[in-house]
Every structure is written in structure tokens, then in C-alpha cells.
Short mmCIF file of N, CA and C in Angstrom, two decimals:
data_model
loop_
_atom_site.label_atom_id
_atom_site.label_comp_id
_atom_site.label_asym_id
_atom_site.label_seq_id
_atom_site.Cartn_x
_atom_site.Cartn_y
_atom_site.Cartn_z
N UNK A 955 0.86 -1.18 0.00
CA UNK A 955 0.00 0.00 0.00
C UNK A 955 0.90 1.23 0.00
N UNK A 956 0.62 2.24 -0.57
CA UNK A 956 1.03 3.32 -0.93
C UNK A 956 1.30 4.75 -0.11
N UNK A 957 0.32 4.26 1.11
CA UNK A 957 -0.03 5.76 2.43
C UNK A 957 -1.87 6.25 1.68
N UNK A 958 -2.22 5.93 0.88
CA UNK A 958 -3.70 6.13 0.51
C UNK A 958 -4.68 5.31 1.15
N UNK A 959 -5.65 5.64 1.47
CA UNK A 959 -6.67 4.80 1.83
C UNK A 959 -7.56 3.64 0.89
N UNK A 960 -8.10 2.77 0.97
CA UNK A 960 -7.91 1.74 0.34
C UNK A 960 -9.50 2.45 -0.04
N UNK A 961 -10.03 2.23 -1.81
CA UNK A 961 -11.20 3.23 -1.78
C UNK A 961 -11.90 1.88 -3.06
N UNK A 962 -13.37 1.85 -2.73
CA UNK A 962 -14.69 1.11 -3.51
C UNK A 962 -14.40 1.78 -4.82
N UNK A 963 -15.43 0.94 -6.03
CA UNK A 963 -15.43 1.98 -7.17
C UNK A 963 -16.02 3.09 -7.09
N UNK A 964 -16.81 2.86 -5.94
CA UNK A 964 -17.68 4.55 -6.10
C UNK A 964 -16.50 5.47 -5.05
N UNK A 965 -15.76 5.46 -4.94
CA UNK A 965 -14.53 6.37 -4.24
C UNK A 965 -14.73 6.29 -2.81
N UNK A 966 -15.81 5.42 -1.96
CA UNK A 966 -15.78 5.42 -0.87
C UNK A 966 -14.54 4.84 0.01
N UNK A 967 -14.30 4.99 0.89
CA UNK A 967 -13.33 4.70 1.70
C UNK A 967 -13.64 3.05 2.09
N UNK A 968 -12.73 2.48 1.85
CA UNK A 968 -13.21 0.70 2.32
C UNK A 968 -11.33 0.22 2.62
N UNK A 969 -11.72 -0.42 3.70
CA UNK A 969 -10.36 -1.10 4.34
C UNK A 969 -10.84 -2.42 3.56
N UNK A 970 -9.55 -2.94 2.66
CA UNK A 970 -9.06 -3.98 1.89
C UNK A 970 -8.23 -4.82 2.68
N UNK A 971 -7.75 -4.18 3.91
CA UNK A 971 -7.09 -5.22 4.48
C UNK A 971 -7.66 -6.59 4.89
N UNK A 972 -7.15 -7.70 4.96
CA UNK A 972 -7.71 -8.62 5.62
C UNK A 972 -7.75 -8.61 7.28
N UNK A 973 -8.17 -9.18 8.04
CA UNK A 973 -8.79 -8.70 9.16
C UNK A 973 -8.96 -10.03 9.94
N UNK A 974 -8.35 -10.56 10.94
CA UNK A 974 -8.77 -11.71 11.85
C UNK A 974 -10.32 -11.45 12.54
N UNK A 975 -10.31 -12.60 13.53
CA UNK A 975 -11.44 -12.82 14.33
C UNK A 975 -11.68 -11.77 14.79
N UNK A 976 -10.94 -11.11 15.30
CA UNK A 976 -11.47 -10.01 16.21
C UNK A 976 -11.60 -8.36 15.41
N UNK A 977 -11.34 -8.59 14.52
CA UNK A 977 -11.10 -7.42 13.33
C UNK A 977 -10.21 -6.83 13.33
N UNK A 978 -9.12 -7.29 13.84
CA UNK A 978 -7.56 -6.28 13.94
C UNK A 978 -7.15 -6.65 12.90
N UNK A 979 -7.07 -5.63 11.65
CA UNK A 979 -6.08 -6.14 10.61
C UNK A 979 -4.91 -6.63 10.48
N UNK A 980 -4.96 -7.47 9.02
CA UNK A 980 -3.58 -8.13 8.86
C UNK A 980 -2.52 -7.46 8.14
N UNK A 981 -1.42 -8.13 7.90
CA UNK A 981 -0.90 -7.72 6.77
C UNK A 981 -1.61 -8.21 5.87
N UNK A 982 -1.15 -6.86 4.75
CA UNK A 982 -2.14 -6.88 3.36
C UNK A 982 -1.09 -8.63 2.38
N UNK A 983 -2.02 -9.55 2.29
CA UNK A 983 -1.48 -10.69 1.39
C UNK A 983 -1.74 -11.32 2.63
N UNK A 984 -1.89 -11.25 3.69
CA UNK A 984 -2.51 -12.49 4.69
C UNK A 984 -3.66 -12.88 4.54
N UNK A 985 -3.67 -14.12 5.06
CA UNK A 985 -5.41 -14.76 5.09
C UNK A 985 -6.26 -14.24 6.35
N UNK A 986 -7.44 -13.54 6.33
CA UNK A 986 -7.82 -13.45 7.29
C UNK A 986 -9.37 -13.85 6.88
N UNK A 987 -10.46 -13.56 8.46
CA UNK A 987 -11.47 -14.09 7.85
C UNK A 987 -12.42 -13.76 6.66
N UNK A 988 -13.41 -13.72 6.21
CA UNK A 988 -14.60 -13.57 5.23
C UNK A 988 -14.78 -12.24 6.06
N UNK A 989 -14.83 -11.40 5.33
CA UNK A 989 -15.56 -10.01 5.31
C UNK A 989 -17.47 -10.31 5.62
N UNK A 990 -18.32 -9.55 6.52
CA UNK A 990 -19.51 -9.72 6.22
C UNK A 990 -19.70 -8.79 5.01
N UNK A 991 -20.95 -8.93 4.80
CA UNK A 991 -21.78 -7.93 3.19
C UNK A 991 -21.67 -6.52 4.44
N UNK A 992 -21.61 -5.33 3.78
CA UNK A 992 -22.29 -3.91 4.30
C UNK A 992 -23.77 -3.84 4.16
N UNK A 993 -24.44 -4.46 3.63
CA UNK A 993 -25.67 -4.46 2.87
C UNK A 993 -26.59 -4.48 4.38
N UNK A 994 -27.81 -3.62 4.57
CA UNK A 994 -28.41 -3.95 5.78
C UNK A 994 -28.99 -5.54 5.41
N UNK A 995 -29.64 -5.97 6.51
CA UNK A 995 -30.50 -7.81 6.78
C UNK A 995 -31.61 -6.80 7.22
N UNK A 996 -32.67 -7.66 6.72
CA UNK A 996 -34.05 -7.61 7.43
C UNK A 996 -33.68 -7.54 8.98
N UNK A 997 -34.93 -7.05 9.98
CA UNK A 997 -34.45 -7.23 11.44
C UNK A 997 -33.91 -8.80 11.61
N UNK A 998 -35.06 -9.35 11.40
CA UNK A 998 -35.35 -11.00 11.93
C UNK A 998 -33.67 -11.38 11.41
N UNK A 999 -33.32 -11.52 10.18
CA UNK A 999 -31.85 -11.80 9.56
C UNK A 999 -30.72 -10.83 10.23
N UNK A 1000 -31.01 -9.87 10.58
CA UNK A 1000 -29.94 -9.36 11.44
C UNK A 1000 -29.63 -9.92 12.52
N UNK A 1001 -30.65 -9.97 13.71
CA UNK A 1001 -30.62 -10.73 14.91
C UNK A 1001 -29.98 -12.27 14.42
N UNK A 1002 -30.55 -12.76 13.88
CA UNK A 1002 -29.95 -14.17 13.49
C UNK A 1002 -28.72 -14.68 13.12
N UNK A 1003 -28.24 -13.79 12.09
CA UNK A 1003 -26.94 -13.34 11.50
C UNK A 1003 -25.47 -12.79 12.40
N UNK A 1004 -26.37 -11.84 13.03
CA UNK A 1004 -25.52 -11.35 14.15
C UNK A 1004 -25.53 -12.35 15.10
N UNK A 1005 -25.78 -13.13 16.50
CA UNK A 1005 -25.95 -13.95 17.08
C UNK A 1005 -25.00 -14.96 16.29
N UNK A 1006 -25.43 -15.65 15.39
CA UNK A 1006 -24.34 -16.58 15.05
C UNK A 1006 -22.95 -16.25 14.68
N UNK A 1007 -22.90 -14.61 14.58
CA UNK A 1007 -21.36 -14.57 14.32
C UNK A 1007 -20.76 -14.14 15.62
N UNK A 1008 -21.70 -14.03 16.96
CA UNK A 1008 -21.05 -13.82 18.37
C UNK A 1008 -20.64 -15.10 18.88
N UNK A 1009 -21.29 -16.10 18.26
CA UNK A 1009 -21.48 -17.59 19.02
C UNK A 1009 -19.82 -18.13 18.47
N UNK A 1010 -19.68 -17.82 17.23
CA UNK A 1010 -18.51 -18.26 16.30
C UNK A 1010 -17.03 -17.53 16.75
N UNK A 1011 -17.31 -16.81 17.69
CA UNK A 1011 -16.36 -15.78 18.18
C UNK A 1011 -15.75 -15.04 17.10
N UNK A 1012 -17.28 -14.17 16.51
CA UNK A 1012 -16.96 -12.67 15.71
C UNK A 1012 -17.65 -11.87 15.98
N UNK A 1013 -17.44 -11.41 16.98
CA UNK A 1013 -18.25 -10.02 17.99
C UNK A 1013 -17.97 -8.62 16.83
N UNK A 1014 -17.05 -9.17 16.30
CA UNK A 1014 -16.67 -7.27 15.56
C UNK A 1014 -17.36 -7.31 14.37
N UNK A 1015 -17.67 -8.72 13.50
CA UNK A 1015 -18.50 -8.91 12.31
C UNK A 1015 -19.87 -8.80 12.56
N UNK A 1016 -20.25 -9.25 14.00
CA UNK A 1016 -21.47 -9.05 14.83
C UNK A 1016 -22.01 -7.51 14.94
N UNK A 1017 -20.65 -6.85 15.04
CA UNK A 1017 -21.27 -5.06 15.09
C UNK A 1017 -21.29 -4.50 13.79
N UNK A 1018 -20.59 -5.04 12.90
CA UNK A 1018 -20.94 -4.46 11.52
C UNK A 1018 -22.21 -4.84 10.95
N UNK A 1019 -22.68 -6.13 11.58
CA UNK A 1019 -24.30 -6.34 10.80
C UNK A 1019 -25.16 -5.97 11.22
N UNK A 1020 -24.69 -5.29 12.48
CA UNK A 1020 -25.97 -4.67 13.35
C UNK A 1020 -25.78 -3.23 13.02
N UNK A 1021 -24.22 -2.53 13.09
CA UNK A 1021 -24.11 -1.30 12.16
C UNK A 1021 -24.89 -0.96 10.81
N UNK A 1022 -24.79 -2.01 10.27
CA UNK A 1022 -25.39 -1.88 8.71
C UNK A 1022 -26.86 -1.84 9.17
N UNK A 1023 -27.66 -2.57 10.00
CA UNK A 1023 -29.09 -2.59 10.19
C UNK A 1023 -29.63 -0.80 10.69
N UNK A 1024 -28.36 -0.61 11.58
CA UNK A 1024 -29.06 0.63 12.39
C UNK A 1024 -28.36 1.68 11.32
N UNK A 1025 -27.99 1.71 10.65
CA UNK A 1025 -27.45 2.86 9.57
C UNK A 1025 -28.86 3.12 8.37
N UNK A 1026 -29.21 1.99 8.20
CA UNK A 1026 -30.30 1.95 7.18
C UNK A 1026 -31.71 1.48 7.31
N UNK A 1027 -32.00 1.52 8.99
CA UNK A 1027 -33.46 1.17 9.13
C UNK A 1027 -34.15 2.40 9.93
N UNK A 1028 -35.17 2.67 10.45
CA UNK A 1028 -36.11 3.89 10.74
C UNK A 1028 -35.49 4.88 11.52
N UNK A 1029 -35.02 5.54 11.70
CA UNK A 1029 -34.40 6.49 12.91
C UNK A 1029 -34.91 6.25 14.34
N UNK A 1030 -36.67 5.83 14.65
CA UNK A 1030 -37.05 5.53 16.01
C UNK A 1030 -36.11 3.93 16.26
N UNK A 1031 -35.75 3.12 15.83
CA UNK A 1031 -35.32 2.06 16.25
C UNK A 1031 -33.74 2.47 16.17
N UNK A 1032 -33.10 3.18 15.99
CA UNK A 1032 -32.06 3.30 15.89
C UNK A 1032 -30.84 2.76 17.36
N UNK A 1033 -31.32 3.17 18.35
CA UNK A 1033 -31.00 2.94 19.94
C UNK A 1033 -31.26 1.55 20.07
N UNK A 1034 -32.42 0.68 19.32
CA UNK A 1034 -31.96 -0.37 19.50
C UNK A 1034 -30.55 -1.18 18.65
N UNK A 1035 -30.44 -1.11 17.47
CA UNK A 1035 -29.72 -1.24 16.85
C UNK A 1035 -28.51 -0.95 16.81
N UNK A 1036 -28.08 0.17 17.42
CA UNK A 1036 -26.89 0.85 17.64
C UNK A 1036 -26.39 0.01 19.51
N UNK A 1037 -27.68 -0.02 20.32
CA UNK A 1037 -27.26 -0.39 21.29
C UNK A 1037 -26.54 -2.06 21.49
N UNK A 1038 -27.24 -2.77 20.45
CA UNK A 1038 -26.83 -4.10 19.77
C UNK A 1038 -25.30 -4.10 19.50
N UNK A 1039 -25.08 -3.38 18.57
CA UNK A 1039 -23.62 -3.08 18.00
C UNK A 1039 -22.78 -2.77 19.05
N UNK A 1040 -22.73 -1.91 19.95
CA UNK A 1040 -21.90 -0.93 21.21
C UNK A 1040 -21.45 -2.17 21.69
N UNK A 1041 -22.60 -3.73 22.16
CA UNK A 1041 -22.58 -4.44 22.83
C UNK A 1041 -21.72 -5.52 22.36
N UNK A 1042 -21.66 -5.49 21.21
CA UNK A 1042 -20.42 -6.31 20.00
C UNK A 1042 -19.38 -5.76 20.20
N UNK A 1043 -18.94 -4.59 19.99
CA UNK A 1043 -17.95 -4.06 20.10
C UNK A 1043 -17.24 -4.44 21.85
N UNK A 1044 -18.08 -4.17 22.70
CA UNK A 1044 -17.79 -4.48 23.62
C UNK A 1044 -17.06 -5.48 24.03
N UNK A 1045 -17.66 -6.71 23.57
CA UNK A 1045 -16.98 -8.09 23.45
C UNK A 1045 -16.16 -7.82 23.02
N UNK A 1046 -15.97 -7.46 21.50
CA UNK A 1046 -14.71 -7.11 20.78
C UNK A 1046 -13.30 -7.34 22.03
N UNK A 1047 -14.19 -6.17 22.68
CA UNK A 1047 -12.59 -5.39 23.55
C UNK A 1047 -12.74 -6.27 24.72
N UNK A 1048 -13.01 -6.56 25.30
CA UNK A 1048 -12.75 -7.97 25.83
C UNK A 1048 -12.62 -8.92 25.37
N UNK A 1049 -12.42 -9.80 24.41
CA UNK A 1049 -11.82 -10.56 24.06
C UNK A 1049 -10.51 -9.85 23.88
N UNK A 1050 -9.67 -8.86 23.40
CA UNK A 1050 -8.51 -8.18 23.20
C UNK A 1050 -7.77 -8.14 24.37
N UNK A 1051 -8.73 -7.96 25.52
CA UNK A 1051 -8.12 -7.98 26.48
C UNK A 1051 -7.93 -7.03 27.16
N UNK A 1052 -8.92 -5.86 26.81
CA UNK A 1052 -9.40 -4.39 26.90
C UNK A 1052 -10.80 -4.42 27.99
N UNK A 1053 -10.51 -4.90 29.44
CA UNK A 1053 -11.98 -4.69 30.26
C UNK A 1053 -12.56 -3.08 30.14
N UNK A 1054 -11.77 -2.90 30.34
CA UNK A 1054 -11.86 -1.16 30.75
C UNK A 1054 -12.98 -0.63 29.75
N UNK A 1055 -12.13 -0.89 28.48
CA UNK A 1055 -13.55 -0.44 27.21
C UNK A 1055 -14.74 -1.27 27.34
N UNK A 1056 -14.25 -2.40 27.41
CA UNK A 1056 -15.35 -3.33 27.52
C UNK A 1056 -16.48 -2.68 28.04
N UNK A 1057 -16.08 -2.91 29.86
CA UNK A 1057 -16.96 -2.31 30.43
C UNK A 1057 -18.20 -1.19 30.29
N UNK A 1058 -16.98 0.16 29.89
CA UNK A 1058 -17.49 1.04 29.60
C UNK A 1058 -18.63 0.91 28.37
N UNK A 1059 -17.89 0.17 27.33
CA UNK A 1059 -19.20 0.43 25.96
C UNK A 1059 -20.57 -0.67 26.48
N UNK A 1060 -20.52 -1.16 27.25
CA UNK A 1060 -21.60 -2.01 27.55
C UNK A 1060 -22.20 -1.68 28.31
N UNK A 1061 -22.05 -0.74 29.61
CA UNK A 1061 -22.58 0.28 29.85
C UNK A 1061 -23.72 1.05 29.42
N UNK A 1062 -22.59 1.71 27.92
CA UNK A 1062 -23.43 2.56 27.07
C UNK A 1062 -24.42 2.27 26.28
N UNK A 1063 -24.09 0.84 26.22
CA UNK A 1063 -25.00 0.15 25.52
C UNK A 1063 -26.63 -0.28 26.19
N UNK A 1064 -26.06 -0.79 27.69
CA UNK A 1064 -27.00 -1.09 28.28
C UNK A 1064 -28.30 0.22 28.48
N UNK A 1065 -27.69 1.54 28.79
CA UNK A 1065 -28.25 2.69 28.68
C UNK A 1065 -28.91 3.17 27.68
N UNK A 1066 -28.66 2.91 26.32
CA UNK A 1066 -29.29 2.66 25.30
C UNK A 1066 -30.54 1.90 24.73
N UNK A 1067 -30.17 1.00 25.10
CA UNK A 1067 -31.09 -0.37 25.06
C UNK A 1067 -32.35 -0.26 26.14
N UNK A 1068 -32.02 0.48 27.42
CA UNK A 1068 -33.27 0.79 28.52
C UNK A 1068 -33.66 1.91 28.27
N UNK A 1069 -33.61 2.69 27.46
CA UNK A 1069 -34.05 4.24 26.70
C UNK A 1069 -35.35 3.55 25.43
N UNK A 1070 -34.55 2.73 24.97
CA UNK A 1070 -35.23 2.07 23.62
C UNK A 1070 -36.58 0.95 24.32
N UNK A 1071 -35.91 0.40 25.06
CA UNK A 1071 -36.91 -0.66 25.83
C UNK A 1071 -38.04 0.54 26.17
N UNK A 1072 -38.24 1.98 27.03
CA UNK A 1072 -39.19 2.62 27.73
C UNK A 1072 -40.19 3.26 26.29
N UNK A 1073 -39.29 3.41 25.37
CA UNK A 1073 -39.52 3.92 24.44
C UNK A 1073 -40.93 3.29 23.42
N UNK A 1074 -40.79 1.66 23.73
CA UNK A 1074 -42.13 0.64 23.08
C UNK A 1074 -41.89 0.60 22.01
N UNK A 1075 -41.09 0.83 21.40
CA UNK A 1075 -40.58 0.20 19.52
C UNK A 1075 -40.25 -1.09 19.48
N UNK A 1076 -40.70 -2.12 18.38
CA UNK A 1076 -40.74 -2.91 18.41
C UNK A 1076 -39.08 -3.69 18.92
N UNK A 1077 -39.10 -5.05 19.36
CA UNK A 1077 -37.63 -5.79 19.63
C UNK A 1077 -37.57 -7.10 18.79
N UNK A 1078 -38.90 -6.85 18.07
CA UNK A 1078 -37.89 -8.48 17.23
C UNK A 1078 -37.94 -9.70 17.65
N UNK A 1079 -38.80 -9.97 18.91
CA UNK A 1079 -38.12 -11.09 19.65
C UNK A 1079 -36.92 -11.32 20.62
N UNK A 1080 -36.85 -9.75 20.95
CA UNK A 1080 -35.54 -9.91 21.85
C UNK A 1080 -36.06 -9.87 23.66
N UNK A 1081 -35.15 -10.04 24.75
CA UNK A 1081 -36.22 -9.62 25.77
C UNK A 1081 -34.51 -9.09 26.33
N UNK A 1082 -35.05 -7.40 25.80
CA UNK A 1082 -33.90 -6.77 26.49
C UNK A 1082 -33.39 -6.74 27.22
N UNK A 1083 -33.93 -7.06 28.72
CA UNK A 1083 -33.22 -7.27 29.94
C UNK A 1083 -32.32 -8.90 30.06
N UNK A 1084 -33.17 -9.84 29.46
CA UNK A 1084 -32.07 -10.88 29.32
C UNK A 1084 -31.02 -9.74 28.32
N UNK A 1085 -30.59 -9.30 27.39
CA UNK A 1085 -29.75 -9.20 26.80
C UNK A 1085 -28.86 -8.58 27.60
N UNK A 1086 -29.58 -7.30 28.32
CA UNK A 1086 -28.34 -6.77 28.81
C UNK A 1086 -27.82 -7.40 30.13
N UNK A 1087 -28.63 -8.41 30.56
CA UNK A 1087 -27.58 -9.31 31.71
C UNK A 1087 -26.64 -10.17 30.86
N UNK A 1088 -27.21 -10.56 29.85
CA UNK A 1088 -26.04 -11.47 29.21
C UNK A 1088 -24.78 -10.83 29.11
N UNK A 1089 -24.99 -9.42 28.45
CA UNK A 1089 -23.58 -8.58 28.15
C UNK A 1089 -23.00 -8.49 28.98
N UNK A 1090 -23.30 -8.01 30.23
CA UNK A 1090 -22.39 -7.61 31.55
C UNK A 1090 -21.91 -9.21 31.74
N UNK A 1091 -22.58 -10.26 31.71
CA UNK A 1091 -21.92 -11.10 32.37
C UNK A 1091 -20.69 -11.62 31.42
N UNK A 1092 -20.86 -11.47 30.60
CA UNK A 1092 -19.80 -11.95 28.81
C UNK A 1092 -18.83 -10.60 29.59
N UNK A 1093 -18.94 -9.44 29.29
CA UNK A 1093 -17.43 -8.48 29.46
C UNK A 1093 -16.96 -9.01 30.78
N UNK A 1094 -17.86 -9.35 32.23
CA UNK A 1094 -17.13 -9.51 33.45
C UNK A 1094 -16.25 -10.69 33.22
N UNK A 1095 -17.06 -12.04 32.42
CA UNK A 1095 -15.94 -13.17 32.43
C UNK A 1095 -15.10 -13.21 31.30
N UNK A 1096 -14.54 -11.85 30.74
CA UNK A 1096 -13.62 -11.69 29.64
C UNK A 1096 -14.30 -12.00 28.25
N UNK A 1097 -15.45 -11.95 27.56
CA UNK A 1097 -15.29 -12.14 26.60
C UNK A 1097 -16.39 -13.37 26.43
N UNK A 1098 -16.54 -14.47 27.15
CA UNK A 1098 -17.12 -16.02 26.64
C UNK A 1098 -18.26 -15.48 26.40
N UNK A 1099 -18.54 -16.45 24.58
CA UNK A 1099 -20.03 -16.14 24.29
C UNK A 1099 -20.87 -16.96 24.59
N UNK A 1100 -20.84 -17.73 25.35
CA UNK A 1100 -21.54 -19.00 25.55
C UNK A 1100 -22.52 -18.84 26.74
#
């Protein structure tokens, strides 16, 4: 690479690097994993999609499909969607080995997610308060998605 940013045909900015489990890039010519699509998922395919890539230990591919959902679905659901992602990321940084962030973005997340919960927009099938005990308990024991 050259010192330029790595750019789509439409000139957008897109990292070409390859990228492990946790999304820390590689060197460029390494194998790393499958990129997800940017493309939003239906809710139902997001939740689903996402979930199986936390279970697989890809919390950071997990926040990009929930990024892509909350970038391109209604603005009132947005807090849920975004609070989904914060909570990926979170893992992220615990698994890295980062409590501190951890903590903190799950937090923010959780605060999010009980704004959105008072709020009565639909969840998809989720039952927010299990979720956000799950998160705290995943960042306290480092990371396990299980």
C-alpha cells in the first residue's frame, strides 16, 4: 500500500485489508477471515446473523451487521440497533483484552437499550433485559459467548 486509503469503485473509503477474528487487521497478502456484506438484513436476519457470528467468536462482524441494520433502518429504532452493536464491540474489547472499554461500551449500551426498551418500539423477539444481563456477564468473564 502506498499511504492512501484503500477506496470502492464509487470512491468510498473501504479497508481492503484482511482482518482476523477479532477485526484487527492483517498484513495486506494475509489470510484473514470472510468479510460480512455492508448491505443492511431484514431485522429477523440481522438478529440471526448477528448472534451466530457472536457464538462463532466474531463479535466485531457481529457489530458491523448490526451497524449496517441501524445505519439503514427507521431512525425511532435506531437505539436499539446501535445499542446491539456498542454491545459487539464491547466483546470485541474484551476478548482483546481491553476490560476497561469493555466495560465502559456495555454500559453505554446497556443505557441505550433501557431508553429504547421505555420507548415501546418494536424488539424483534428480543427480551432486552435478558440481553443486557447477558452482556455484563460476557465483558465480566472476559469475553465467553456462551
Amino acid at each position: 500500500m502506498n499511504g492512501e486509503r484503500d477506496r470502492d469503485a464509487g470512491g468510498r473509503a473501504r479497508q481492503a485489508r484482511p482482518r482476523d477474528a477479532l477485526g484487527r487487521p492483517l498484513p495486506y497478502g494475509s489470510t484473514g477471515v470472510d468479510p460480512v456484506s455492508e448491505e443492511p438484513l431484514p431485522p429477523a436476519e440481522t438478529l440471526t446473523y448477528a448472534w451466530k457470528l457472536v457464538k462463532d467468536g466474531r463479535p466485531f462482524a457481529a457489530h458491523e451487521v448490526f451497524e449496517a441494520r441501524w445505519k439503514a433502518g427507521p431512525p425511532e429504532e435506531s437505539d436499539l440497533w446501535q445499542g446491539l452493536a456498542q454491545i459487539c464491540v464491547g466483546l470485541t474489547h474484551a476478548a482483546r483484552g481491553n476490560s476497561v472499554g469493555a466495560i465502559r461500551l456495555v454500559e453505554r449500551a446497556v443505557a441505550r437499550l433501557e431508553e429504547y426498551g421505555a420507548s415501546g418500539g418494536p424488539v424483534y423477539g428480543l427480551d432486552l433485559g435478558a440481553v443486557r444481563t447477558w452482556a455484563h456477564d460476557r465483558v465480566r468473564a472476559g469475553s465467553s459467548t456462551e
